[in-house]
XYZ file of N, CA and C in Angstrom:
771
model
N 127.643 -240.253 105.749
C 128.731 -240.262 104.773
C 128.183 -240.410 103.355
N 127.184 -241.266 103.180
C 126.581 -241.454 101.863
C 125.912 -240.165 101.394
N 125.249 -239.459 102.333
C 124.578 -238.220 101.975
C 125.599 -237.169 101.555
N 126.701 -237.077 102.301
C 127.752 -236.117 101.965
C 128.340 -236.440 100.602
N 128.573 -237.720 100.358
C 129.133 -238.135 99.074
C 128.209 -237.743 97.929
N 126.918 -237.881 98.137
C 125.939 -237.510 97.108
C 125.971 -236.009 96.848
N 126.013 -235.219 97.938
C 126.053 -233.755 97.808
C 127.307 -233.301 97.068
N 128.465 -233.885 97.448
C 129.725 -233.520 96.803
C 129.712 -233.917 95.331
N 129.228 -235.106 95.041
C 129.186 -235.582 93.664
C 128.332 -234.675 92.795
N 127.202 -234.243 93.340
C 126.322 -233.337 92.597
C 127.001 -231.999 92.352
N 127.701 -231.485 93.377
C 128.400 -230.206 93.234
C 129.503 -230.294 92.190
N 130.231 -231.413 92.198
C 131.305 -231.606 91.225
C 130.740 -231.700 89.813
N 129.647 -232.413 89.659
C 129.029 -232.563 88.336
C 128.488 -231.250 87.803
N 128.112 -230.356 88.718
C 127.569 -229.069 88.298
C 128.639 -228.005 88.096
N 129.889 -228.348 88.397
C 130.976 -227.387 88.215
C 131.251 -227.204 86.734
N 132.115 -226.265 86.434
C 132.406 -225.930 85.042
C 132.750 -227.168 84.217
N 132.087 -227.322 83.089
C 132.333 -228.471 82.212
C 133.644 -228.296 81.445
N 134.115 -227.049 81.397
C 135.340 -226.767 80.646
C 136.572 -226.950 81.526
N 136.538 -226.325 82.678
C 137.717 -226.341 83.533
C 137.656 -227.443 84.579
N 136.456 -227.798 85.021
C 136.330 -228.817 86.046
C 136.723 -228.299 87.413
N 136.586 -229.151 88.396
C 136.904 -228.760 89.769
C 138.315 -229.207 90.132
N 139.080 -228.288 90.684
C 140.392 -228.619 91.223
C 140.421 -228.168 92.667
N 140.691 -229.087 93.571
C 140.710 -228.724 94.981
C 140.536 -229.941 95.861
N 140.486 -229.688 97.146
C 140.294 -230.747 98.126
C 139.128 -230.392 99.030
N 138.244 -231.337 99.262
C 137.096 -231.136 100.139
C 137.278 -231.993 101.387
N 137.109 -231.373 102.533
C 137.164 -232.115 103.797
C 135.976 -231.697 104.645
N 135.254 -232.670 105.135
C 134.135 -232.436 106.052
C 134.477 -233.104 107.371
N 134.422 -232.351 108.457
C 134.761 -232.911 109.752
C 133.817 -232.452 110.834
N 133.833 -233.161 111.933
C 133.016 -232.815 113.087
C 133.719 -233.285 114.352
N 133.899 -232.354 115.306
C 134.523 -232.706 116.592
C 135.850 -233.445 116.415
N 136.715 -232.867 115.580
C 138.061 -233.416 115.342
C 138.060 -234.757 114.620
N 136.917 -235.132 114.060
C 136.831 -236.383 113.311
C 136.563 -236.079 111.841
N 137.358 -236.657 110.960
C 137.159 -236.466 109.525
C 136.057 -237.399 109.041
N 135.020 -236.805 108.466
C 133.883 -237.584 107.971
C 134.054 -237.904 106.489
N 134.585 -236.936 105.757
C 134.723 -237.114 104.315
C 135.905 -236.292 103.832
N 136.733 -236.850 102.968
C 137.803 -236.084 102.330
C 138.103 -236.672 100.962
N 138.294 -235.776 99.992
C 138.605 -236.216 98.637
C 139.216 -235.054 97.858
N 140.175 -235.368 97.007
C 140.810 -234.354 96.164
C 140.355 -234.522 94.723
N 140.265 -233.408 94.006
C 139.796 -233.406 92.630
C 140.776 -232.620 91.754
N 140.829 -232.984 90.497
C 141.554 -232.196 89.515
C 143.067 -232.277 89.619
N 143.712 -231.290 88.986
C 145.162 -231.284 88.875
C 145.779 -230.146 89.686
N 146.967 -230.413 90.219
C 147.737 -229.339 90.874
C 148.677 -228.696 89.869
N 148.898 -229.382 88.756
C 149.747 -228.854 87.682
C 149.175 -229.358 86.366
N 148.534 -228.462 85.618
C 147.870 -228.886 84.381
C 148.871 -229.275 83.299
N 150.068 -228.689 83.349
C 151.073 -228.996 82.334
C 151.552 -230.435 82.447
N 151.740 -230.910 83.665
C 152.244 -232.267 83.882
C 151.137 -233.263 84.233
N 149.894 -232.744 84.362
C 148.747 -233.571 84.742
C 148.936 -234.239 86.108
N 149.637 -233.547 86.991
C 149.821 -234.066 88.343
C 148.545 -233.821 89.143
N 148.046 -234.872 89.760
C 146.791 -234.772 90.500
C 147.021 -234.332 91.936
N 145.979 -233.737 92.520
C 146.060 -233.261 93.884
C 145.879 -234.379 94.892
N 146.208 -234.065 96.135
C 146.018 -235.012 97.228
C 145.612 -234.220 98.464
N 145.365 -234.937 99.542
C 144.987 -234.243 100.776
C 146.158 -233.472 101.380
N 147.354 -233.641 100.834
C 148.520 -232.887 101.296
C 148.799 -231.661 100.437
N 148.000 -231.461 99.397
C 148.231 -230.338 98.494
C 147.906 -229.012 99.179
N 148.770 -228.022 98.939
C 148.515 -226.659 99.406
C 147.922 -225.864 98.245
N 147.071 -224.894 98.575
C 146.441 -224.084 97.535
C 146.617 -222.603 97.842
N 146.793 -221.818 96.788
C 146.773 -220.360 96.925
C 145.338 -219.959 97.269
N 145.163 -219.158 98.303
C 143.802 -218.863 98.763
C 143.370 -217.428 98.505
N 144.216 -216.655 97.822
C 143.809 -215.307 97.427
C 143.318 -214.465 98.582
N 142.135 -213.904 98.420
C 141.620 -212.955 99.410
C 141.127 -213.596 100.704
N 141.125 -214.933 100.773
C 140.832 -215.567 102.054
C 141.919 -215.203 103.069
N 143.063 -214.741 102.559
C 144.154 -214.267 103.415
C 143.709 -213.109 104.299
N 142.718 -212.358 103.858
C 142.300 -211.164 104.605
C 141.876 -211.476 106.038
N 141.265 -212.622 106.259
C 140.839 -212.958 107.623
C 142.051 -213.110 108.544
N 143.163 -213.573 107.998
C 144.368 -213.726 108.804
C 145.009 -212.368 109.086
N 144.918 -211.465 108.114
C 145.419 -210.102 108.341
C 144.610 -209.429 109.441
N 143.294 -209.582 109.394
C 142.423 -208.984 110.412
C 142.726 -209.558 111.791
N 142.871 -210.886 111.869
C 143.170 -211.525 113.147
C 144.528 -211.088 113.674
N 145.487 -210.903 112.771
C 146.820 -210.451 113.172
C 146.766 -209.058 113.786
N 145.967 -208.182 113.188
C 145.848 -206.826 113.739
C 145.242 -206.857 115.131
N 144.186 -207.626 115.312
C 143.538 -207.697 116.626
C 144.479 -208.291 117.674
N 145.239 -209.292 117.269
C 146.213 -209.888 118.179
C 147.295 -208.880 118.547
N 147.748 -208.118 117.555
C 148.777 -207.110 117.809
C 148.271 -206.035 118.775
N 147.019 -205.614 118.595
C 146.449 -204.600 119.483
C 146.204 -205.160 120.881
N 145.826 -206.412 120.955
C 145.646 -207.072 122.256
C 146.969 -207.092 123.015
N 148.023 -207.528 122.335
C 149.335 -207.587 122.979
C 149.828 -206.202 123.377
N 149.502 -205.218 122.557
C 149.890 -203.842 122.870
C 149.192 -203.364 124.139
N 147.927 -203.733 124.284
C 147.174 -203.360 125.480
C 147.779 -203.997 126.727
N 148.164 -205.271 126.595
C 148.782 -205.974 127.724
C 150.098 -205.291 128.114
N 150.886 -204.908 127.129
C 152.157 -204.230 127.398
C 151.946 -202.879 128.072
N 150.792 -202.281 127.812
C 150.478 -200.977 128.419
C 149.849 -201.115 129.798
N 149.867 -202.326 130.345
C 149.461 -202.507 131.730
C 148.054 -202.997 131.977
N 147.307 -203.292 130.918
C 145.949 -203.807 131.103
C 146.028 -205.322 131.295
N 145.403 -205.822 132.332
C 145.421 -207.248 132.624
C 144.549 -208.012 131.627
N 144.961 -209.246 131.319
C 144.166 -210.078 130.412
C 142.797 -210.401 130.991
N 142.622 -210.184 132.292
C 141.337 -210.449 132.936
C 140.414 -209.229 132.913
N 140.948 -208.083 132.524
C 140.144 -206.850 132.478
C 139.525 -206.711 131.082
N 138.544 -207.534 130.823
C 137.965 -207.646 129.488
C 137.409 -206.307 128.990
N 136.687 -205.601 129.849
C 136.086 -204.327 129.441
C 137.158 -203.316 129.048
N 138.240 -203.263 129.826
C 139.316 -202.323 129.515
C 140.042 -202.715 128.230
N 140.233 -204.015 128.041
C 140.874 -204.483 126.818
C 140.040 -204.121 125.590
N 138.747 -204.361 125.700
C 137.852 -204.053 124.585
C 137.852 -202.562 124.278
N 137.795 -201.746 125.331
C 137.779 -200.293 125.137
C 139.080 -199.822 124.489
N 140.204 -200.387 124.929
C 141.506 -200.008 124.374
C 141.581 -200.357 122.889
N 141.195 -201.581 122.559
C 141.275 -202.023 121.166
C 140.333 -201.221 120.284
N 139.132 -200.936 120.780
C 138.186 -200.128 120.010
C 138.740 -198.726 119.741
N 139.391 -198.166 120.752
C 139.991 -196.835 120.582
C 141.059 -196.868 119.495
N 141.905 -197.901 119.547
C 142.967 -198.028 118.549
C 142.394 -198.217 117.147
N 141.331 -198.988 117.041
C 140.736 -199.266 115.737
C 140.094 -198.034 115.110
N 139.758 -197.055 115.942
C 139.076 -195.870 115.427
C 139.973 -194.636 115.375
N 141.277 -194.837 115.515
C 142.240 -193.757 115.328
C 142.558 -193.621 113.841
N 142.904 -192.429 113.381
C 143.339 -192.288 111.983
C 144.589 -193.136 111.742
N 144.716 -193.686 110.559
C 145.879 -194.521 110.281
C 147.165 -193.696 110.217
N 147.035 -192.384 110.187
C 148.217 -191.509 110.183
C 148.802 -191.335 111.575
N 148.218 -191.961 112.583
C 148.715 -191.847 113.957
C 150.172 -192.303 114.025
N 150.907 -191.762 114.982
C 152.346 -192.014 115.078
C 152.707 -193.492 115.193
N 151.846 -194.262 115.876
C 152.159 -195.675 116.068
C 151.575 -196.560 114.972
N 151.095 -195.935 113.891
C 150.559 -196.701 112.766
C 151.316 -196.337 111.484
N 150.738 -195.491 110.654
C 151.386 -195.107 109.405
C 151.489 -193.583 109.319
N 152.379 -192.988 110.126
C 152.520 -191.533 110.119
C 153.118 -191.021 108.810
N 153.154 -189.732 108.661
C 153.622 -189.099 107.429
C 155.027 -189.558 107.031
N 155.850 -189.866 108.020
C 157.233 -190.266 107.747
C 157.391 -191.751 107.437
N 156.313 -192.508 107.490
C 156.424 -193.952 107.244
C 156.830 -194.207 105.790
N 157.750 -195.152 105.568
C 158.228 -195.431 104.203
C 157.137 -195.795 103.205
N 156.022 -196.340 103.685
C 154.976 -196.764 102.761
C 154.414 -195.604 101.950
N 154.509 -194.385 102.497
C 153.986 -193.206 101.793
C 154.982 -192.641 100.794
N 156.205 -193.117 100.846
C 157.239 -192.685 99.899
C 157.362 -191.155 99.851
N 157.310 -190.531 101.032
C 157.505 -189.084 101.135
C 156.274 -188.242 100.898
N 155.137 -188.883 100.614
C 153.927 -188.108 100.317
C 152.689 -188.838 100.830
N 152.294 -188.492 102.063
C 151.110 -189.123 102.646
C 149.849 -188.422 102.142
N 148.848 -189.169 101.698
C 147.600 -188.552 101.230
C 146.791 -187.988 102.399
N 146.018 -186.965 102.136
C 145.223 -186.313 103.185
C 144.210 -187.253 103.802
N 143.719 -188.218 103.015
C 142.690 -189.116 103.549
C 143.209 -190.009 104.672
N 144.533 -190.116 104.804
C 145.095 -190.929 105.884
C 144.778 -190.342 107.260
N 144.399 -189.062 107.287
C 144.013 -188.412 108.545
C 142.546 -188.671 108.894
N 141.827 -189.312 107.981
C 140.400 -189.572 108.199
C 140.073 -191.069 108.264
N 140.807 -191.841 107.505
C 140.554 -193.281 107.436
C 141.144 -193.967 108.664
N 140.394 -194.905 109.230
C 140.824 -195.638 110.429
C 141.045 -197.120 110.097
N 141.731 -197.848 110.974
C 141.845 -199.298 110.759
C 140.486 -199.983 110.668
N 139.521 -199.492 111.446
C 138.181 -200.078 111.397
C 137.575 -199.916 110.006
N 137.765 -198.753 109.398
C 137.282 -198.546 108.033
C 137.925 -199.552 107.083
N 139.225 -199.759 107.229
C 139.935 -200.682 106.347
C 139.462 -202.111 106.550
N 139.286 -202.493 107.808
C 138.840 -203.852 108.129
C 137.468 -204.154 107.541
N 136.595 -203.168 107.561
C 135.197 -203.379 107.164
C 134.894 -202.907 105.745
N 135.940 -202.628 104.969
C 135.763 -202.196 103.581
C 134.851 -200.968 103.478
N 135.028 -200.047 104.399
C 134.190 -198.838 104.390
C 135.036 -197.568 104.368
N 136.275 -197.679 103.860
C 137.202 -196.541 103.871
C 136.962 -195.562 102.728
N 136.380 -196.044 101.639
C 136.247 -195.211 100.442
C 137.380 -195.439 99.460
N 138.385 -196.228 99.858
C 139.476 -196.554 98.938
C 138.975 -197.471 97.826
N 139.428 -197.206 96.624
C 139.059 -198.051 95.507
C 139.852 -199.346 95.512
N 139.571 -200.192 94.545
C 140.236 -201.493 94.414
C 141.396 -201.359 93.439
N 142.623 -201.506 93.932
C 143.768 -201.304 93.039
C 143.825 -202.347 91.926
N 143.152 -203.489 92.118
C 143.081 -204.488 91.048
C 142.425 -203.918 89.785
N 141.594 -202.905 89.962
C 140.859 -202.339 88.831
C 141.623 -201.238 88.111
N 142.780 -200.852 88.620
C 143.568 -199.803 87.980
C 144.338 -200.367 86.790
N 144.565 -199.562 85.747
C 145.302 -200.032 84.563
C 146.679 -200.598 84.894
N 147.323 -200.056 85.933
C 148.676 -200.485 86.278
C 148.722 -201.923 86.796
N 147.573 -202.464 87.179
C 147.565 -203.810 87.739
C 148.060 -204.851 86.726
N 147.822 -204.612 85.437
C 148.318 -205.536 84.418
C 149.839 -205.595 84.443
N 150.467 -204.450 84.718
C 151.929 -204.426 84.828
C 152.383 -205.168 86.076
N 151.595 -205.057 87.139
C 151.934 -205.744 88.384
C 151.976 -207.263 88.180
N 151.123 -207.774 87.297
C 151.074 -209.212 87.062
C 152.350 -209.709 86.376
N 153.016 -208.816 85.645
C 154.250 -209.172 84.938
C 155.478 -208.867 85.784
N 155.442 -207.708 86.429
C 156.553 -207.275 87.286
C 156.029 -207.041 88.697
N 156.137 -208.034 89.573
C 155.560 -207.919 90.912
C 156.087 -206.703 91.655
N 155.198 -205.858 92.164
C 155.616 -204.636 92.851
C 155.876 -204.875 94.331
N 156.589 -203.942 94.952
C 156.671 -203.973 96.411
C 155.501 -203.178 96.967
N 155.375 -203.149 98.276
C 154.219 -202.502 98.903
C 154.173 -201.012 98.574
N 155.327 -200.369 98.554
C 155.368 -198.934 98.260
C 154.783 -198.655 96.876
N 155.133 -199.476 95.900
C 154.606 -199.279 94.550
C 153.106 -199.538 94.479
N 152.638 -200.525 95.238
C 151.195 -200.794 95.258
C 150.454 -199.589 95.847
N 150.936 -199.113 96.995
C 150.278 -197.978 97.650
C 150.352 -196.736 96.766
N 151.477 -196.538 96.086
C 151.616 -195.378 95.199
C 150.615 -195.422 94.055
N 150.168 -196.630 93.687
C 149.224 -196.757 92.574
C 147.836 -196.243 92.917
N 147.512 -196.203 94.244
C 146.153 -195.760 94.602
C 146.096 -194.605 95.587
N 147.211 -194.230 96.203
C 147.140 -193.250 97.298
C 146.697 -191.863 96.851
N 146.935 -191.520 95.587
C 146.535 -190.195 95.100
C 145.161 -190.189 94.437
N 144.495 -191.328 94.457
C 143.129 -191.396 93.941
C 142.169 -190.772 94.967
N 141.157 -190.112 94.483
C 140.137 -189.565 95.377
C 139.359 -190.715 96.025
N 138.985 -190.540 97.293
C 138.130 -191.538 97.928
C 136.801 -191.600 97.186
N 136.251 -192.791 97.092
C 134.990 -192.957 96.358
C 133.792 -192.484 97.178
N 133.969 -192.391 98.490
C 132.915 -191.884 99.364
C 133.532 -191.535 100.710
N 132.800 -190.847 101.531
C 133.265 -190.470 102.864
C 133.491 -191.729 103.695
N 134.641 -191.814 104.375
C 134.915 -193.000 105.185
C 133.788 -193.316 106.164
N 133.338 -194.565 106.133
C 132.260 -194.998 107.011
C 130.880 -194.861 106.423
N 130.779 -194.224 105.245
C 129.457 -193.959 104.669
C 128.802 -195.206 104.094
N 129.609 -196.113 103.540
C 129.034 -197.322 102.977
C 130.119 -198.384 102.793
N 129.721 -199.509 102.273
C 130.618 -200.644 102.055
C 131.031 -200.723 100.595
N 132.327 -200.931 100.361
C 132.819 -201.192 99.013
C 134.116 -201.986 99.146
N 134.101 -203.205 98.661
C 135.233 -204.123 98.835
C 136.533 -203.502 98.344
N 137.573 -203.596 99.155
C 138.845 -202.975 98.790
C 140.040 -203.765 99.315
N 140.785 -204.356 98.396
C 142.037 -205.008 98.766
C 143.098 -203.975 99.109
N 142.953 -202.773 98.582
C 143.895 -201.695 98.872
C 143.997 -201.463 100.377
N 142.859 -201.491 101.047
C 142.840 -201.264 102.488
C 143.604 -202.325 103.255
N 143.551 -203.567 102.768
C 144.235 -204.647 103.475
C 145.744 -204.622 103.259
N 146.189 -204.020 102.165
C 147.621 -203.771 101.987
C 148.107 -202.866 103.118
N 147.335 -201.829 103.415
C 147.697 -200.894 104.484
C 147.613 -201.553 105.860
N 146.626 -202.405 106.053
C 146.498 -203.098 107.343
C 147.730 -203.957 107.625
N 148.246 -204.610 106.589
C 149.454 -205.403 106.763
C 150.616 -204.545 107.228
N 150.716 -203.345 106.664
C 151.777 -202.419 107.072
C 151.578 -201.947 108.511
N 150.327 -201.755 108.910
C 150.039 -201.329 110.288
C 150.439 -202.409 111.275
N 150.143 -203.665 110.945
C 150.542 -204.777 111.817
C 152.065 -204.787 111.985
N 152.777 -204.598 110.898
C 154.239 -204.596 110.967
C 154.750 -203.424 111.810
N 154.091 -202.278 111.683
C 154.511 -201.102 112.453
C 154.294 -201.325 113.950
N 153.182 -201.931 114.314
C 152.866 -202.159 115.726
C 153.770 -203.226 116.332
N 154.010 -204.292 115.582
C 154.730 -205.443 116.136
C 156.244 -205.386 115.926
N 156.659 -204.637 114.927
C 158.084 -204.616 114.604
C 158.545 -205.862 113.890
N 157.602 -206.674 113.398
C 157.932 -207.921 112.703
C 157.330 -207.909 111.304
N 157.937 -208.643 110.383
C 157.360 -208.800 109.056
C 156.059 -209.576 109.180
N 155.104 -209.256 108.333
C 153.770 -209.830 108.462
C 153.773 -211.352 108.345
N 154.550 -211.894 107.420
C 154.558 -213.347 107.260
C 155.136 -214.040 108.493
N 156.175 -213.444 109.076
C 156.791 -214.004 110.281
C 155.835 -213.908 111.467
N 155.145 -212.780 111.566
C 154.207 -212.575 112.670
C 153.041 -213.553 112.592
N 152.478 -213.718 111.403
C 151.368 -214.662 111.243
C 151.777 -216.074 111.627
N 152.962 -216.465 111.201
C 153.438 -217.804 111.525
C 153.590 -217.981 113.033
N 154.076 -216.930 113.700
C 154.349 -217.001 115.130
C 153.086 -217.029 115.979
N 152.118 -216.154 115.660
C 150.961 -215.997 116.547
C 149.701 -216.709 116.064
N 149.677 -217.119 114.799
C 148.482 -217.777 114.264
C 148.742 -219.212 113.816
N 149.633 -219.379 112.852
C 149.790 -220.692 112.223
C 150.434 -221.727 113.141
N 151.536 -221.368 113.787
C 152.197 -222.344 114.668
C 151.330 -222.747 115.860
N 150.715 -221.774 116.570
C 149.842 -222.176 117.685
C 148.680 -223.067 117.246
N 148.178 -222.852 116.036
C 147.053 -223.649 115.530
C 147.520 -224.921 114.824
N 148.843 -225.168 114.839
C 149.448 -226.337 114.183
C 149.140 -226.364 112.688
N 149.061 -225.162 112.094
C 148.833 -225.044 110.646
C 150.200 -224.977 109.957
N 150.930 -226.065 110.026
C 152.326 -226.056 109.592
C 152.498 -226.028 108.072
N 151.446 -226.304 107.342
C 151.521 -226.236 105.879
C 151.045 -224.890 105.355
N 150.678 -223.995 106.271
C 150.132 -222.688 105.890
C 151.191 -221.612 106.069
N 151.275 -220.718 105.107
C 152.222 -219.612 105.195
C 151.711 -218.449 104.364
N 152.213 -217.262 104.668
C 151.873 -216.081 103.888
C 152.932 -215.892 102.819
N 152.524 -216.027 101.562
C 153.462 -215.804 100.465
C 153.671 -214.307 100.296
N 154.863 -213.934 99.878
C 155.147 -212.503 99.703
C 155.021 -212.134 98.233
N 156.061 -212.351 97.441
C 155.965 -211.978 96.033
C 156.890 -212.845 95.208
N 156.654 -212.890 93.893
C 157.516 -213.648 93.008
C 156.878 -214.927 92.522
N 157.640 -215.709 91.752
C 157.153 -216.977 91.235
C 157.458 -218.035 92.279
N 156.458 -218.451 93.017
C 156.670 -219.331 94.161
C 157.335 -220.643 93.780
N 156.903 -221.232 92.684
C 157.419 -222.552 92.330
C 158.890 -222.516 91.906
N 159.337 -221.390 91.369
C 160.726 -221.308 90.933
C 161.682 -221.184 92.117
N 161.160 -220.821 93.279
C 162.000 -220.719 94.460
C 162.365 -222.073 95.033
N 161.562 -223.097 94.734
C 161.776 -224.455 95.227
C 162.009 -224.470 96.740
N 161.164 -223.751 97.447
C 161.286 -223.682 98.898
C 160.554 -224.864 99.533
N 161.015 -225.315 100.693
C 160.337 -226.446 101.358
C 158.845 -226.198 101.573
N 158.503 -224.933 101.859
C 157.101 -224.623 102.133
C 156.213 -224.737 100.898
N 156.801 -224.693 99.705
C 155.981 -224.645 98.494
C 156.014 -225.937 97.682
N 156.629 -226.975 98.191
C 156.779 -228.193 97.388
C 155.462 -228.937 97.186
N 154.482 -228.667 98.030
C 153.162 -229.282 97.877
C 152.145 -228.284 97.324
N 152.642 -227.151 96.831
C 151.757 -226.054 96.417
C 151.221 -226.251 95.004
N 149.905 -226.218 94.874
C 149.279 -226.323 93.556
C 149.500 -225.034 92.780
N 149.652 -225.153 91.497
C 149.762 -223.966 90.657
C 148.375 -223.352 90.502
N 148.344 -222.032 90.482
C 147.062 -221.336 90.349
C 146.787 -220.968 88.903
N 145.513 -220.972 88.515
C 145.143 -220.669 87.135
C 143.958 -219.707 87.111
N 143.931 -218.897 86.065
C 142.765 -218.043 85.841
C 142.022 -218.570 84.620
N 140.716 -218.406 84.640
C 139.860 -218.953 83.597
C 139.088 -217.815 82.949
N 139.245 -217.665 81.646
C 138.573 -216.598 80.917
C 137.530 -217.208 79.991
N 136.278 -217.139 80.421
C 135.190 -217.710 79.623
C 134.610 -216.686 78.656
N 135.072 -215.423 78.753
C 134.509 -214.366 77.910
C 135.209 -214.289 76.550
N 136.374 -214.917 76.450
C 137.112 -214.875 75.190
C 136.381 -215.681 74.121
N 136.774 -215.441 72.848
C 136.161 -216.180 71.742
C 136.295 -217.678 71.969
N 137.480 -218.067 72.463
C 137.699 -219.450 72.852
C 138.149 -219.440 74.304
N 137.402 -220.102 75.169
C 137.717 -220.064 76.594
C 139.166 -220.488 76.839
N 139.849 -219.766 77.691
C 141.264 -220.043 77.930
C 141.548 -220.194 79.425
N 142.571 -220.979 79.720
C 143.043 -221.166 81.079
C 144.511 -220.776 81.089
N 144.900 -219.863 81.963
C 146.299 -219.454 82.031
C 146.798 -219.502 83.457
N 148.082 -219.802 83.620
C 148.665 -219.918 84.945
C 148.895 -218.542 85.544
N 148.594 -218.423 86.822
C 148.847 -217.198 87.564
C 150.109 -217.425 88.375
N 151.181 -216.709 88.043
C 152.471 -216.966 88.686
C 152.761 -216.031 89.840
N 152.188 -214.834 89.814
C 152.516 -213.847 90.821
C 151.362 -213.618 91.759
N 151.684 -213.191 92.984
C 150.655 -212.906 93.976
C 150.316 -211.441 93.943
């Protein structure tokens, strides 16, 4: 415990001298908590400090839950198609086949799917869920498009997000190399919904969070979370962005997802 405390203290001291560390650290082993401590503020305007009950926006860490949701959805689909849970080889083969189908397949995001808004791009016939999962689709990062600044002010729906990048040329042939892309995970969320018939946030809660007793965890959709005053968000820390490149370093609140 003393060694952990020393390591944490050193890490905190080495963090940004301007913004400081905001968050909660927990170290555990075999269901036993060895060390836990919260740092910084959950609301800089009111100087409210964090606690071990504070929830945090986790940004792209959400992607692991999207990936797990897809695999769970494909597993359940295989079971419904008559493959026994004990037939591991058949289950694996089925899921691998599904992962390597074009996303334009009828049971995924076909030409008529609303996400395409009447115009499916040709690359949808080449890109697979596996490409999207592994950031090897060739899709660019929609965060880097000029329209993203507008998204921060006026939160878009999924159709508008997809419309912002679907007509862009692929940066490389699908599978040729790795290039991080949040755009691909937007599509994966839609594929999960198409397979399961459930909204992604509801599905995650049902098959991931509730079974794991992660009752403080949820998938946020869109909007200003704190203004909704929902039970799920009452312990939610406000998120901030830090700009050290400006003439005077600035910290601003991030309200939209």
